[in-house]
Amino acid sequence: MTTTSAKLLKLALPLVKTHGFTREALSLSALSLPTPLANPLPDASVTALFGPGDDACRTLVHAWLDDARRRMKEEATGKMGMGEVLKARLKSNEPVLEHLPEAFALLASSPLLPLPLLPVDPAPIIKHAAQVSNQACWIAHSDARESSWYTRRATISAIYLAAELHQLTSPKTAPAFLDSLLENAEHAGKALDETALFASYIWKSWRGIVRSSGVLV
């Protein structure tokens, strides 16, 4: 990615709240340059810098997720437990919550998928949860009481994904739901088996969110 693309992507992040993960947000980012352009970027320039069609939107989604993980680390204070770290990450979703279903639908769809046999690809969303889990473990691992979580990253990934799904449908109860999942997982003797079953359930739920977004038919 060129320096210009990276700068415009960064400037587009605050615009997601009002314009969503769209080519329009990328276009308007040019108006926020230190020396602003007179007009938004033409669509041809958006394509040249960020990719054609929905590829540009996916680029913006990835940039926003990367920035959210960066803020997890930068905004961590003192010795934070796993619950506190994951709640902070969920809180960062709040300003753009209404746009997240479409964002994840974009990640889970691709022109390379063999439609209609495989209309949804779970890999990008699973990767997103794993990256959040890794960052959360890194932050919480500094507390000896939380060290056991580091060996259970797959469980944390599934828990975070479930909590994020819950947040899309019931934002106010998401923190309590996350607490209940962490408390149950902490006392589960078959973490890996439960994670496999849990992940299957979560993905079925995410697939419903993806389809209802309207990106996939």
Tab-separated table of C-alpha atoms in Angstrom, residues 43-175:
chain	number	residue	atom	x	y	z
A	43	ASP	CA	-14.538	6.981	-8.037
A	44	ALA	CA	-11.741	6.069	-10.438
A	45	SER	CA	-9.188	7.254	-7.880
A	46	VAL	CA	-10.856	5.246	-5.110
A	47	THR	CA	-10.567	2.186	-7.343
A	48	ALA	CA	-6.932	2.893	-8.170
A	49	LEU	CA	-5.992	3.381	-4.513
A	50	PHE	CA	-8.148	0.822	-2.720
A	51	GLY	CA	-9.498	-1.644	-5.274
A	52	PRO	CA	-12.587	-2.071	-7.447
A	53	GLY	CA	-16.133	-2.346	-6.151
A	54	ASP	CA	-16.516	-3.963	-2.749
A	55	ASP	CA	-12.778	-4.643	-2.537
A	56	ALA	CA	-12.295	-1.001	-1.542
A	57	CYS	CA	-14.906	-1.390	1.195
A	58	ARG	CA	-13.175	-4.525	2.464
A	59	THR	CA	-9.913	-2.589	2.600
A	60	LEU	CA	-11.623	-0.035	4.848
A	61	VAL	CA	-13.101	-2.769	7.067
A	62	HIS	CA	-9.669	-4.353	7.537
A	63	ALA	CA	-8.148	-0.957	8.330
A	64	TRP	CA	-10.813	-0.275	10.965
A	65	LEU	CA	-10.312	-3.686	12.595
A	66	ASP	CA	-6.533	-3.189	12.609
A	67	ASP	CA	-6.983	0.212	14.244
A	68	ALA	CA	-9.342	-1.230	16.874
A	69	ARG	CA	-6.735	-3.846	17.834
A	70	ARG	CA	-4.053	-1.165	18.001
A	71	ARG	CA	-6.245	0.855	20.373
A	72	MET	CA	-6.771	-2.233	22.551
A	73	LYS	CA	-3.065	-2.181	23.341
A	74	GLU	CA	-2.609	1.578	23.553
A	75	GLU	CA	-5.616	2.149	25.813
A	76	ALA	CA	-4.928	-0.756	28.174
A	77	THR	CA	-4.463	0.551	31.711
A	78	GLY	CA	-2.721	-1.152	34.607
A	79	LYS	CA	-3.443	-4.826	35.157
A	80	MET	CA	-6.577	-5.574	33.176
A	81	GLY	CA	-8.347	-8.924	33.450
A	82	MET	CA	-9.597	-10.780	30.396
A	83	GLY	CA	-13.156	-9.564	30.906
A	84	GLU	CA	-12.067	-5.941	31.091
A	85	VAL	CA	-9.944	-6.247	27.949
A	86	LEU	CA	-12.701	-7.848	25.884
A	87	LYS	CA	-15.318	-5.392	27.138
A	88	ALA	CA	-13.071	-2.515	26.093
A	89	ARG	CA	-12.821	-4.045	22.615
A	90	LEU	CA	-16.603	-4.410	22.402
A	91	LYS	CA	-16.986	-0.787	23.488
A	92	SER	CA	-14.868	0.327	20.536
A	93	ASN	CA	-17.564	-1.154	18.265
A	94	GLU	CA	-20.257	1.131	19.638
A	95	PRO	CA	-19.729	4.198	17.411
A	96	VAL	CA	-20.056	2.087	14.247
A	97	LEU	CA	-22.309	-0.681	15.541
A	98	GLU	CA	-25.054	-0.093	12.998
A	99	HIS	CA	-22.551	-0.620	10.172
A	100	LEU	CA	-20.876	-3.783	11.494
A	101	PRO	CA	-23.341	-6.345	10.070
A	102	GLU	CA	-22.622	-5.108	6.562
A	103	ALA	CA	-18.898	-4.920	7.322
A	104	PHE	CA	-18.763	-8.564	8.361
A	105	ALA	CA	-20.938	-9.525	5.420
A	106	LEU	CA	-18.373	-7.917	3.138
A	107	LEU	CA	-15.573	-9.851	4.803
A	108	ALA	CA	-17.462	-13.121	4.510
A	109	SER	CA	-18.330	-12.648	0.853
A	110	SER	CA	-15.965	-12.734	-2.093
A	111	PRO	CA	-16.267	-12.907	-5.885
A	112	LEU	CA	-13.817	-15.820	-5.715
A	113	LEU	CA	-16.250	-18.015	-3.769
A	114	PRO	CA	-17.910	-20.795	-5.801
A	115	LEU	CA	-21.461	-19.476	-5.585
A	116	PRO	CA	-23.992	-20.837	-4.815
A	117	LEU	CA	-22.161	-23.787	-3.257
A	118	LEU	CA	-20.252	-21.610	-0.793
A	119	PRO	CA	-22.024	-18.230	-0.463
A	120	VAL	CA	-20.285	-17.360	2.810
A	121	ASP	CA	-16.632	-17.775	3.768
A	122	PRO	CA	-16.121	-17.982	7.559
A	123	ALA	CA	-12.333	-17.629	7.432
A	124	PRO	CA	-12.063	-13.791	7.617
A	125	ILE	CA	-14.429	-13.509	10.598
A	126	ILE	CA	-12.762	-16.396	12.415
A	127	LYS	CA	-9.397	-14.731	11.768
A	128	HIS	CA	-10.740	-11.458	13.163
A	129	ALA	CA	-11.821	-13.157	16.403
A	130	ALA	CA	-8.486	-14.966	16.680
A	131	GLN	CA	-6.575	-11.694	16.296
A	132	VAL	CA	-8.671	-10.046	19.010
A	133	SER	CA	-8.074	-13.087	21.222
A	134	ASN	CA	-4.313	-12.942	20.687
A	135	GLN	CA	-4.187	-9.253	21.527
A	136	ALA	CA	-6.399	-9.720	24.587
A	137	CYS	CA	-4.185	-12.549	25.851
A	138	TRP	CA	-1.083	-10.426	25.360
A	139	ILE	CA	-2.614	-7.622	27.432
A	140	ALA	CA	-4.085	-9.791	30.195
A	141	HIS	CA	-1.095	-12.139	30.335
A	142	SER	CA	0.855	-9.551	32.338
A	143	ASP	CA	-1.401	-10.436	35.243
A	144	ALA	CA	-0.391	-13.807	36.722
A	145	ARG	CA	-4.002	-14.499	37.659
A	146	GLU	CA	-4.929	-14.366	33.989
A	147	SER	CA	-2.073	-16.453	32.611
A	148	SER	CA	-4.246	-19.542	32.174
A	149	TRP	CA	-6.156	-17.739	29.455
A	150	TYR	CA	-3.070	-17.618	27.269
A	151	THR	CA	-3.252	-21.354	26.647
A	152	ARG	CA	-6.952	-21.147	25.851
A	153	ARG	CA	-6.973	-18.685	23.000
A	154	ALA	CA	-9.349	-20.786	20.911
A	155	THR	CA	-11.909	-20.626	23.715
A	156	ILE	CA	-11.495	-16.856	24.012
A	157	SER	CA	-11.934	-16.455	20.250
A	158	ALA	CA	-15.241	-18.302	20.372
A	159	ILE	CA	-16.387	-16.353	23.428
A	160	TYR	CA	-15.500	-13.001	21.882
A	161	LEU	CA	-17.236	-13.895	18.618
A	162	ALA	CA	-20.386	-14.881	20.503
A	163	ALA	CA	-20.280	-11.664	22.533
A	164	GLU	CA	-19.839	-9.567	19.407
A	165	LEU	CA	-22.783	-11.301	17.761
A	166	HIS	CA	-24.849	-10.645	20.891
A	167	GLN	CA	-23.781	-7.002	20.786
A	168	LEU	CA	-25.240	-6.586	17.294
A	169	THR	CA	-28.657	-7.689	18.478
A	170	SER	CA	-28.616	-6.463	22.103
A	171	PRO	CA	-25.867	-3.883	22.736
A	172	LYS	CA	-26.843	-3.033	26.324
A	173	THR	CA	-26.653	-6.625	27.561
A	174	ALA	CA	-23.433	-7.572	25.722
A	175	PRO	CA	-21.066	-6.933	28.700
